[in-house]
XYZ file of C-alpha atoms in Angstrom:
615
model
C 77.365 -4.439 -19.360
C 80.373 -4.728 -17.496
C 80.945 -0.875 -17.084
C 77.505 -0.663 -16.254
C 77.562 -3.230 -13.264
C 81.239 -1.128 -12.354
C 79.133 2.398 -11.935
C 76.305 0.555 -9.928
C 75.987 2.352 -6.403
C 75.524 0.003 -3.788
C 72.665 0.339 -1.392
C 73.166 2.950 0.916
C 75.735 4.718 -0.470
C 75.433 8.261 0.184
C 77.805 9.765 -2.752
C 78.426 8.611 -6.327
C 81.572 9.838 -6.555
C 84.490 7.131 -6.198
C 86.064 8.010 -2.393
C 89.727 7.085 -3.248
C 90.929 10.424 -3.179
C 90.048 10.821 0.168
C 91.405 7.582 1.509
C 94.800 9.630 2.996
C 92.622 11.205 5.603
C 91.251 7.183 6.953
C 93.407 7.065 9.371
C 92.098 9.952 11.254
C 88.455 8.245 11.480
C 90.151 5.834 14.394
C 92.070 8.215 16.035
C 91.834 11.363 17.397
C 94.484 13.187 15.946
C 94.110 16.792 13.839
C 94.326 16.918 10.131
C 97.742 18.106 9.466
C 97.894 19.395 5.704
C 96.314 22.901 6.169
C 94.449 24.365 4.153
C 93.889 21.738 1.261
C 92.936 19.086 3.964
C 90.149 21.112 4.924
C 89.165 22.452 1.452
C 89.021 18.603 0.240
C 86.493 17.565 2.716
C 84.536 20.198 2.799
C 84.434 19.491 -1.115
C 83.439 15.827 -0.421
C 80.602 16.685 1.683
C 78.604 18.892 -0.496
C 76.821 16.676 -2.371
C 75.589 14.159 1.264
C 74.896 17.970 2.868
C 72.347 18.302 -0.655
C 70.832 14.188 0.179
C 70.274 15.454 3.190
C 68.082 18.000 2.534
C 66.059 16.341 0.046
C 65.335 13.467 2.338
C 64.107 15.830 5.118
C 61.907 17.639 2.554
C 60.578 13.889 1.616
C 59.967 12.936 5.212
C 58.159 16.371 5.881
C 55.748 15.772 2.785
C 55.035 12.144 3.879
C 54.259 13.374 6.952
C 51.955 16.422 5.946
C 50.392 13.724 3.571
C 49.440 11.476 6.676
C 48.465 13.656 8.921
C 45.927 15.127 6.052
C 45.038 11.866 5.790
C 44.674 11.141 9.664
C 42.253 13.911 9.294
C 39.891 12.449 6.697
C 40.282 9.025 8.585
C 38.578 10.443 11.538
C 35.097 11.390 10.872
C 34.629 8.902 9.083
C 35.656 6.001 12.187
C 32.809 8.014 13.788
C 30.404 7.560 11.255
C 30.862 3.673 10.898
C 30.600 3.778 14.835
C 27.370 5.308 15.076
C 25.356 2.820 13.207
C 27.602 -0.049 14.333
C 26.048 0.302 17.784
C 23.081 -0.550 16.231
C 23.336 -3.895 15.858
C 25.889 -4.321 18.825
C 25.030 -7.930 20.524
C 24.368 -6.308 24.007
C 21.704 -4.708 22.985
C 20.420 -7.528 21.383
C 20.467 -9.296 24.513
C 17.109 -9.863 25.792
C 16.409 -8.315 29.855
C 16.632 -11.634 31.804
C 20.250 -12.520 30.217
C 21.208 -8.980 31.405
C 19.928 -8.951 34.693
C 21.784 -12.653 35.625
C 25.063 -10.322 34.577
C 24.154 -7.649 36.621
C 23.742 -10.289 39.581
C 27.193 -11.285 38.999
C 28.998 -7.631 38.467
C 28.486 -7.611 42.778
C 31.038 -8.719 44.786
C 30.978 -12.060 46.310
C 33.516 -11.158 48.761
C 31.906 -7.974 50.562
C 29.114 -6.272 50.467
C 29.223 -3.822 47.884
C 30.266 0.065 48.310
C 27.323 3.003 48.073
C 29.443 4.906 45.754
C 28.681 5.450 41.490
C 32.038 3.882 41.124
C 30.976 0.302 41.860
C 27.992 -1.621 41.107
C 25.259 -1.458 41.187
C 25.028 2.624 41.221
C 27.603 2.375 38.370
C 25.440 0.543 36.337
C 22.595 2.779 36.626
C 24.696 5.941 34.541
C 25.838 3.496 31.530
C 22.448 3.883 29.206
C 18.569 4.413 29.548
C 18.173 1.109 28.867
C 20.591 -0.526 32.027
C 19.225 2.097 34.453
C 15.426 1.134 33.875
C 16.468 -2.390 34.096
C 18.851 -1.942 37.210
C 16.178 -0.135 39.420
C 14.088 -2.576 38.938
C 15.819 -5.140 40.330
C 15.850 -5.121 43.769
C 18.117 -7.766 44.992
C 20.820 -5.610 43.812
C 20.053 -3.096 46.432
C 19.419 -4.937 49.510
C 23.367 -5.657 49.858
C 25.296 -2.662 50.890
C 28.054 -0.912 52.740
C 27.418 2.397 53.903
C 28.536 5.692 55.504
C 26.485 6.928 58.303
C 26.927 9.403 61.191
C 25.301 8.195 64.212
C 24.676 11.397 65.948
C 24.642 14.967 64.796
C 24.731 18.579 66.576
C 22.243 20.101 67.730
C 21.275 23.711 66.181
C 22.091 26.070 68.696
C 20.302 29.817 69.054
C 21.660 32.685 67.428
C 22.893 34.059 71.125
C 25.011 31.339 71.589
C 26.796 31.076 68.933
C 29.274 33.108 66.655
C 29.129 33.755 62.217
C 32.061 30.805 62.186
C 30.643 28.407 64.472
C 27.010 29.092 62.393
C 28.661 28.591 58.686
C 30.329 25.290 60.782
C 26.968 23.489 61.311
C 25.081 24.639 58.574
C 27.975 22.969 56.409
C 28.046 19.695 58.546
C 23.886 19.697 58.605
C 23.656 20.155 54.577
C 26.047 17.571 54.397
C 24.399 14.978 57.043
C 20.905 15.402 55.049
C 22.495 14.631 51.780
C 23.473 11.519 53.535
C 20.193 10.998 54.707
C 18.664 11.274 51.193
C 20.901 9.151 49.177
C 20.367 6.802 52.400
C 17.140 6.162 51.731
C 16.971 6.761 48.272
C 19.634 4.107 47.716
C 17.799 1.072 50.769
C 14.933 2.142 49.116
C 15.109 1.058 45.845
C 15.340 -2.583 47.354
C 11.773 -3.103 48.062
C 10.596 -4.921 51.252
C 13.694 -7.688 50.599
C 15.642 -8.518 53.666
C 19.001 -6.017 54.035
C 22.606 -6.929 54.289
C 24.598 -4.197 55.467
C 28.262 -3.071 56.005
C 27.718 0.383 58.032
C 31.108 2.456 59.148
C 30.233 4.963 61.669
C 31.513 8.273 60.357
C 31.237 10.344 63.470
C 34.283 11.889 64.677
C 34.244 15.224 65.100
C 33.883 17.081 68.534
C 31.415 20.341 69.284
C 30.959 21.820 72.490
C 27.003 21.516 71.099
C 24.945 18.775 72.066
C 24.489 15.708 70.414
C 21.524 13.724 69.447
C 20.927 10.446 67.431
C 21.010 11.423 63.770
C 18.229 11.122 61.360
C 20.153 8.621 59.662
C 20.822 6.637 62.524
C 17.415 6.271 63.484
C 15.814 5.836 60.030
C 18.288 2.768 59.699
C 17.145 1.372 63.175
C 13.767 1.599 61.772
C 14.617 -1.247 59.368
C 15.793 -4.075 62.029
C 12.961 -6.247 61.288
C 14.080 -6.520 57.713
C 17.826 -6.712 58.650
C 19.508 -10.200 58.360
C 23.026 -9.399 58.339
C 25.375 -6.660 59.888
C 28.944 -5.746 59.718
C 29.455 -2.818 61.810
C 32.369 -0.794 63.753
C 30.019 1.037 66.246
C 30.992 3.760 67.966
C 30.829 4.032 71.940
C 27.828 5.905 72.077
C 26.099 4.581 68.900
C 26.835 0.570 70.438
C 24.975 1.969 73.861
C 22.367 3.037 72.281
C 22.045 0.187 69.646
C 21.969 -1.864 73.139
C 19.184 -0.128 74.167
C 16.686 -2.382 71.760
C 15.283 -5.848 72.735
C 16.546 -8.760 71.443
C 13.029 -9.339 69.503
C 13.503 -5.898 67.417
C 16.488 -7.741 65.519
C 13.785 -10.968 64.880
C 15.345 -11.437 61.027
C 18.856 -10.923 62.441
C 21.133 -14.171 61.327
C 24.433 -12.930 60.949
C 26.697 -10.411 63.370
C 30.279 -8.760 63.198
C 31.219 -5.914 65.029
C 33.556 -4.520 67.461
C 32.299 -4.132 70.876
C 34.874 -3.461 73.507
C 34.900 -0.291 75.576
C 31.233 0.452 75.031
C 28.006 -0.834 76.511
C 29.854 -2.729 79.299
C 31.434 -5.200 77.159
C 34.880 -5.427 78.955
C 36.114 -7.156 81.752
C 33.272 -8.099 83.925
C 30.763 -6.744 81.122
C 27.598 -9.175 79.309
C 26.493 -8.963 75.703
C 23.842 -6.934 74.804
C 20.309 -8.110 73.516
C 21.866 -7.782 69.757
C 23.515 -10.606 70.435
C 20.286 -12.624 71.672
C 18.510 -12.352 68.228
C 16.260 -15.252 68.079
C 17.244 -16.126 64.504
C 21.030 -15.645 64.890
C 23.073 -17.967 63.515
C 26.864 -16.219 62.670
C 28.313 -13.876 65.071
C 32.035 -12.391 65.126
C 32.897 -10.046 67.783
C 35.717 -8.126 69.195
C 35.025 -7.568 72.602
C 35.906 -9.685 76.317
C 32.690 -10.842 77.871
C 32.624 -12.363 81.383
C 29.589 -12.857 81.893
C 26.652 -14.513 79.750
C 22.910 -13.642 79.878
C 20.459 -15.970 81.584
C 19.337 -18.024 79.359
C 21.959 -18.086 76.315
C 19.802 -18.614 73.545
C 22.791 -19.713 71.199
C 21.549 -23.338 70.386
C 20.804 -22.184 66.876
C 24.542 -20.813 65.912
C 26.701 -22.278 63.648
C 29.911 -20.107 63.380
C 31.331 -17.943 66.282
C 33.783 -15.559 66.502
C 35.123 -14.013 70.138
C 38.495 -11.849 69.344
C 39.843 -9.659 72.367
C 40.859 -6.107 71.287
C 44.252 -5.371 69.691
C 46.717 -5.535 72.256
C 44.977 -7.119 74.952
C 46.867 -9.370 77.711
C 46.579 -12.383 79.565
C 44.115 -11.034 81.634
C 41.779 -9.231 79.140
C 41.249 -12.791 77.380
C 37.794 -14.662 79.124
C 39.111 -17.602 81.058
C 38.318 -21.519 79.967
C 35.099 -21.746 82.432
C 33.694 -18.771 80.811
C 34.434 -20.673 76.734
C 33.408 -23.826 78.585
C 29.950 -22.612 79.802
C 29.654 -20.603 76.498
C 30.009 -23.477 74.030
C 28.165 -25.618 76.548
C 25.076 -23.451 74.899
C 26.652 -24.040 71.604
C 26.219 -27.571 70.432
C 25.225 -26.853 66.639
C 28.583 -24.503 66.017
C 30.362 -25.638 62.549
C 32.756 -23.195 63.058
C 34.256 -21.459 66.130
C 37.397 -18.924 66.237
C 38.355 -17.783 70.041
C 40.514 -16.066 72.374
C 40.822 -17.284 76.052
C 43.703 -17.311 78.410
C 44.415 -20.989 79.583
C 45.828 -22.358 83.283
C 49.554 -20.781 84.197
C 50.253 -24.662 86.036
C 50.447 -26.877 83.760
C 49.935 -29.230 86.795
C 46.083 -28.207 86.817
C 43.668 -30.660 86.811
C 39.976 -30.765 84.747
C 38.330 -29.657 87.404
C 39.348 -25.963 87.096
C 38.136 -25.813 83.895
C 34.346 -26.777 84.556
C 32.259 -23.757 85.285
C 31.414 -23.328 88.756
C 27.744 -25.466 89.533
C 28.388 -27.914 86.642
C 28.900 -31.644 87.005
C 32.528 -32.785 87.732
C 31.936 -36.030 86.018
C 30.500 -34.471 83.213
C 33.974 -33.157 82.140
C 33.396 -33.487 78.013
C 32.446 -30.735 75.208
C 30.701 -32.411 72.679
C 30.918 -30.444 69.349
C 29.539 -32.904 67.073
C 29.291 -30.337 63.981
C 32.169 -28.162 64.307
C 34.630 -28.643 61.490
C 36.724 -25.353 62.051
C 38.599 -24.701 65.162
C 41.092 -22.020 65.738
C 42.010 -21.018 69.177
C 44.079 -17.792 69.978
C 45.788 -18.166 73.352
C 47.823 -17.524 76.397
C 48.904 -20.489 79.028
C 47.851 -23.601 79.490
C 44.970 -25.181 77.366
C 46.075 -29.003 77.496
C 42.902 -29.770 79.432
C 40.339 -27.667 77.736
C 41.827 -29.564 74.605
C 41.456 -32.997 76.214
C 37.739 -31.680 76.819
C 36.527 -31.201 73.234
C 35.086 -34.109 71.295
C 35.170 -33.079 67.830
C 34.716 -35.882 64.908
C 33.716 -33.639 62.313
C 36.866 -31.487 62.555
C 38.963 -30.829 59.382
C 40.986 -27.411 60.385
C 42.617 -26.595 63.243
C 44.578 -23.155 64.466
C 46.530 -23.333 67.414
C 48.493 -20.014 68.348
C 49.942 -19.431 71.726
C 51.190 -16.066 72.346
C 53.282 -16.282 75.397
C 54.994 -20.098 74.437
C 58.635 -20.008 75.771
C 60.454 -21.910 72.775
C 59.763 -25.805 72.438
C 57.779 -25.381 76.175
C 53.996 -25.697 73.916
C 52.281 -28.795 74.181
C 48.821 -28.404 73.003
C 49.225 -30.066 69.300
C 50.476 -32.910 71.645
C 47.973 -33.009 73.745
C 45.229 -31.891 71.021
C 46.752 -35.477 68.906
C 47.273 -38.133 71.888
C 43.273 -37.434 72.645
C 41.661 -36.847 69.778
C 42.890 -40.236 67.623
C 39.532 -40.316 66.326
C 39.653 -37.278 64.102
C 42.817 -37.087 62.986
C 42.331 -38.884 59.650
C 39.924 -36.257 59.157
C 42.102 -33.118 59.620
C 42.841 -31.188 56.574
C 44.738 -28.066 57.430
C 46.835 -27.036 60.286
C 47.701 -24.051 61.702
C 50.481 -23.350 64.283
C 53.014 -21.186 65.415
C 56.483 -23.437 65.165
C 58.759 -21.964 67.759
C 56.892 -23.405 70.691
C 57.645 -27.076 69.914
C 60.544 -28.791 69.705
C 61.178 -30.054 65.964
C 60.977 -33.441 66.439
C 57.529 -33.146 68.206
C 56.180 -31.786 65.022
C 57.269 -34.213 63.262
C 55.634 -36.886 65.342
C 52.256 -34.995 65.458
C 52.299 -34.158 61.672
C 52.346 -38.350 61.032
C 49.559 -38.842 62.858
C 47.961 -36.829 60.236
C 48.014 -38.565 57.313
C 45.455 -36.462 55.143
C 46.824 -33.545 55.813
C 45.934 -30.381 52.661
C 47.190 -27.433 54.139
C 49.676 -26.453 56.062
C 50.471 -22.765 57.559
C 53.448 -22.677 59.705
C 54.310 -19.614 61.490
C 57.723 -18.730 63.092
C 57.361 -15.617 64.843
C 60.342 -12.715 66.377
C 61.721 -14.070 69.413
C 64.813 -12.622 71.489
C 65.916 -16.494 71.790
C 68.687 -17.828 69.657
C 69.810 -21.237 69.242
C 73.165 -22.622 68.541
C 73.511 -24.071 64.771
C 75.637 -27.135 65.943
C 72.790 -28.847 67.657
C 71.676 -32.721 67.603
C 68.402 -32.827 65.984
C 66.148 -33.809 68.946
C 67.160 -30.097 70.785
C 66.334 -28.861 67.404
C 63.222 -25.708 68.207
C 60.689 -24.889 66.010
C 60.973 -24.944 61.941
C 63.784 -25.862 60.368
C 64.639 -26.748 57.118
C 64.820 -30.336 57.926
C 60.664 -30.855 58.291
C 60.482 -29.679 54.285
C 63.015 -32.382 53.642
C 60.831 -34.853 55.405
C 58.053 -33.513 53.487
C 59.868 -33.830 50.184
C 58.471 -37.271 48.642
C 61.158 -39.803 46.427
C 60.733 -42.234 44.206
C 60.411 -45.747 45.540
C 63.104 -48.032 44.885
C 62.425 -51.574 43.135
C 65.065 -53.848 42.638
C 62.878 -54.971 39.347
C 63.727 -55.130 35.407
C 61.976 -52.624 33.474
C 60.522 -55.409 31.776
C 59.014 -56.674 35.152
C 57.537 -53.189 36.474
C 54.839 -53.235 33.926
C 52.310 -55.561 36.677
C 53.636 -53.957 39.857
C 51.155 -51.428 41.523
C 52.243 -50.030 44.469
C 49.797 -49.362 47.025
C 51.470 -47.877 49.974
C 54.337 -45.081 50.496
C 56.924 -47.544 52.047
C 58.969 -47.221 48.886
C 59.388 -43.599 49.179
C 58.617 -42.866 52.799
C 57.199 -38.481 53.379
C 55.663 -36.536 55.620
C 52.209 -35.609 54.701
C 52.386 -36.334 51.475
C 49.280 -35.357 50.820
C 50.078 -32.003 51.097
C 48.866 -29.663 48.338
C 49.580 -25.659 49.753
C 52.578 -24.732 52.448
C 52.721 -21.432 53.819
C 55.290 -20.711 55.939
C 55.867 -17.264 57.618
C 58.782 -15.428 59.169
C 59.753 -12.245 60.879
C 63.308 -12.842 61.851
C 66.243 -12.739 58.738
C 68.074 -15.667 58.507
C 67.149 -18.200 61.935
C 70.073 -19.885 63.126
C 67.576 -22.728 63.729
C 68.523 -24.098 60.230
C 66.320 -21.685 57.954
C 64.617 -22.490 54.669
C 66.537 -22.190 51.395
C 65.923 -21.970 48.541
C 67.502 -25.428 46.871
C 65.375 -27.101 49.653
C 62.327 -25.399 48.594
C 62.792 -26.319 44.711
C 63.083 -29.909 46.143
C 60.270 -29.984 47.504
C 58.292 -28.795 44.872
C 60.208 -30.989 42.074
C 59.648 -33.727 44.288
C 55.799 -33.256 44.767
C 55.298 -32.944 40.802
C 57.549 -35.648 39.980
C 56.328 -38.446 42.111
C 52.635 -37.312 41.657
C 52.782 -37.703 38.332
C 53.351 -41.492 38.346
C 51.660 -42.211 42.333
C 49.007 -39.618 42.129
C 47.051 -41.858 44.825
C 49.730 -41.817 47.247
C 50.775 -38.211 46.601
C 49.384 -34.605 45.458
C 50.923 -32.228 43.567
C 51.545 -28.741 45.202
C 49.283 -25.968 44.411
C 50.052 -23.469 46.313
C 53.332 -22.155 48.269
C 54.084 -19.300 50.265
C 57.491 -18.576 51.471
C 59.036 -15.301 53.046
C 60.736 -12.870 51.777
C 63.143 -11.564 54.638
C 64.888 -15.350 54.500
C 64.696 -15.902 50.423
C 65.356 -13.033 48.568
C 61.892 -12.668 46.107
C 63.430 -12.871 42.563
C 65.435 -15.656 43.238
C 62.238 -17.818 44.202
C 59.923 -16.713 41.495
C 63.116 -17.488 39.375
C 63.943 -20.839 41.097
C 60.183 -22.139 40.570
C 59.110 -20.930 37.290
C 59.304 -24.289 35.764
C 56.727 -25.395 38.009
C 54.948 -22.221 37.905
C 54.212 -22.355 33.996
C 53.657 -26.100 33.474
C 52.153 -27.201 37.237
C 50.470 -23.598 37.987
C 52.102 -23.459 40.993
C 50.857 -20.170 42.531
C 53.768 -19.155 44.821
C 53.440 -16.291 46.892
C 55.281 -13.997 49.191
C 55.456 -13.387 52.436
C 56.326 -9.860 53.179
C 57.368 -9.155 56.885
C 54.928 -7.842 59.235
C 55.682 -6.574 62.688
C 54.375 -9.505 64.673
C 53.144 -12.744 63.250
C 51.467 -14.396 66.214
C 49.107 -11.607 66.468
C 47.782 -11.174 63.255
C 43.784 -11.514 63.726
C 41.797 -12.680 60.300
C 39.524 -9.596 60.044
C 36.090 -9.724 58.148
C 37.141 -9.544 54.823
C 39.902 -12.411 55.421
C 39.684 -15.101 53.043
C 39.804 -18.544 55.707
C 40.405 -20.938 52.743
């Protein structure tokens, strides 16, 4: 037994052969030094090998007949997958799904944050290519297909004679033509299929080629225009000559007409001493969003029926493309059911000014407030002077509030002054805030942000500037954000000069034992072009206080204080890594969502566009 357990070959031992007689040649397996016995050397380990050359080869021959054997076996596998799969179907639970239970999916396959895209690749065309079945079931549903966004040319070329034109210019517009009355067709045959329900529509105007031919309205074009009576809602990009003649129609051909975006400057008059067009008169109208600079209303304004507006001057635009406060004052005189209103206007360059220049001209002096008794969404895009239009609004509904100016010298901006010192009554109310820091002074922010206590939201923005400010300052010359304000912001634990055995009855009911600023504060985003402010920039150790802070103390107080939710910081000033790193804690067991902030070119002039989400 004992020789026998002696001859055993240990597991993974290549040879059986003892290896003694080799063991003079070791020391040349950790060096790299030549054999130096000559022939026999050579001869002796060319000897040893042999028999782990022979291993070798049977091995490979194993591997190669294992592998033969399971691709055979791969082969056999395969048809008969495809067997099981065909009568699997059968009984698959979709199709046991009764029609009702699949059309309330189908409802929810659109998008709920556009209108859906006219192309098979997206519902609800995509749905109609999937089975028999899905198809009959989709096209008859007609809900589906009275959302849309579309692609239309709004004029096309007219066919010239054969004398006027050459064999290139011919092949030219027969291509474009063929192509414009495919359009048409899948036009109509896709509106079509939704019945006589109202239409939503998203249209891009695809006309941009020039011809030396002559144009005319297309087909298209004027096939849509048919349908205004049944059109509730458009989002559309018209071009020049498309928005003149859309202007052409009378307010009561767009009688179903409730909701309006578009871009309207340069065309139709709508510039600089220009008036809105009858689309903007629909009787039923109760959302509009426009780019464009209006200086002039129609008599009457029939706008006592809107609840959101939106006036944006064109990218770009100055201080003097912006409509002036007495133009915004008589507009939202007209306006007194708005819920939510987002506006451009260039304010007063004194800031000496009194009320009076603000009213329009003919209106009562004494009569110098703007009662906007539903509005809960303000945000006002600006140059100058605005304290007084501010001062103006009475707003006790409002919970969200923008203010951007785009010409503020540093710490010279004092409308979120002026906007808190007047409206005390609404400032409980408030729930997010929306500024651009480098116009106040830091310890003006911090008074305004106290006087709102309830506070959600908070997007801070602290655009490129040429000015620079020392980094050995005393706080109170301290401009715009600083670290210092998410420090303030950053709640601690109260301190009780109690036994543990005493703290069991205490309740604490106010945040004098750990004093914050807006501590009800559940998503920061803060924003930032420059690299590394001298004003005292945000790091990273203070943002992981902050956050540590908000969980920890909201976990015992969560009356007095919210956890975060949300946090977006910028890149340019923490490096991206380092913060996902730095807050994954939080991340995984608070769901923090943290996002960030990539650099853009200019962050005062960044518009929200249709698609933005305002939440």
């Amino acid at each position: 037994m004992a020789g026998q357990c002696s001859e055993a070959r240990l597991p993974g031992t290549l040879v059986d052969e003892p290896t003694s007689h080799l063991d003079f040649l070791d020391h040349y397996l950790s060096t790299n030094d030549a054999p130096s016995g000559g022939v026999d050397e050579q001869q002796a380990i060319s000897t040893y090998l042999a028999q782990p050359r022979q291993r070798l080869q049977d091995v490979s021959k194993e591997i190669r007949d294992l592998e033969d054997r399971l691709a055979d076996l791969q082969r056999r596998r395969a048809p008969i997958v495809t067997h099981i799969q065909k009568y699997r179907v059968i009984s698959s639970f979709i199709r046991r799904l009764p029609d009702d239970i699949i059309r309330e999916i189908f409802r929810r396959c659109l998008s709920t944050e556009r209108y859906p895209v006219a192309h098979v690749a997206e519902a609800p065309l995509l749905l109609t290519i999937v089975c028999k079945r899905w198809r009959e079931i989709v096209l008859h549903m007609p809900e589906l297909w009275s959302k849309a966004h579309i692609i239309v040319n709004s004029f096309e070329a007219i066919q010239l004679s054969p004398d006027d034109i050459d064999d290139k210019h011919r092949e030219f517009y027969t291509t474009i033509k063929a192509e414009e009355d495919r359009k048409y067709a899948f036009l109509r045959t896709y509106l079509g299929r939704a019945g006589s329900l109202p239409l939503y529509l998203s249209i891009h105007d695809d006309f941009s080629f020039s011809t030396p031919a002559p144009m005319v309205t297309s087909s298209a074009m004027k096939w849509l225009l048919s349908l205004l009576p049944r059109i509730k809602s458009i989002r559309w990009d018209a071009k020049p000559d498309a928005a003149k003649y859309l202007g052409t129609f009378p307010a009561e051909a767009f009688s179903e007409l409730e909701e309006l975006k578009t871009r309207w400057w340069d065309s139709y008059g709508v510039r600089l001493g220009g008036e809105l067009p009858p689309l903007f008169l629909a009787p039923k109208l109760r959302d509009v969003e426009f780019w464009g600079s209006p200086t002039r209303l129609p008599k009457p304004l029939r706008w006592n029926q809107l609840t959101g507006l939106s006036m944006h001057s064109k990218w770009g635009a100055s201080y003097n493309d912006a409509p002036d406060i007495p133009f915004v004052v008589e507009l939202l005189s007209a306006c007194s059911k708005l819920q939510t209103l987002t506006i451009t206007l260039k304010g007063l360059q004194s800031t000496t000014s009194n009320n009076t220049s603000l009213v329009p001209r003919g209106a009562d002096t004494h009569q110098l407030s703007l009662p906007l008794t539903s509005l809960w969404s303000l945000r006002l895009y600006f140059w100058g002077d605005i304290d007084g239009f501010l001062r103006m609004l009475y707003v006790p509904k409002l919970s969200e509030l923008c203010l951007r100016g785009y010409d503020t010298c540093p710490g010279s901006s004092t409308s979120l002054p002026a906007f808190v010192d007047s409206h005390s009554y609404c400032l409980s109310s408030i729930e997010r805030l929306d500024i651009i820091a480098q116009g106040y002074p830091h310890l003006t922010l911090v008074n305004c942000l106290e006087q709102l206590p309830c506070l959600r939201h908070f997007v801070i923005l602290d655009p490129p500037t040429t000015y620079r400010q020392s980094e050995y300052v005393d706080e109170e010359d301290w401009i715009g954000f600083c670290g210092d304000l998410l420090v303030r912001m950053t709640p601690r634990k109260p301190e009780i000069n109690l036994s543990s055995n005493d703290l069991d009855g205490v309740t604490i009911t106010s945040l004098r034992g750990f004093p914050c600023l807006c501590p009800f504060i559940q998503r920061f985003d803060f924003y930032e072009c420059d690299n590394y402010r001298l004003n005292r920039h945000l790091t990273l150790d203070t943002v992981v206080r902050f956050v540590a802070g908000k969980w920890d103390v909201s976990q015992q107080y969560p009356d007095l204080v919210s956890r975060l939710r949300y946090i977006t910081v910028p890149t340019r000033t923490l490096p991206e890594k380092k913060v996902l790193r730095g807050l994954k804690e939080w991340q995984e067991k608070a769901g923090l969502v943290v996002k960030i902030a990539h650099q853009f070119i200019d962050v005062s002039r960044r518009f929200p566009t249709f698609e933005d989400d305002q939440d």
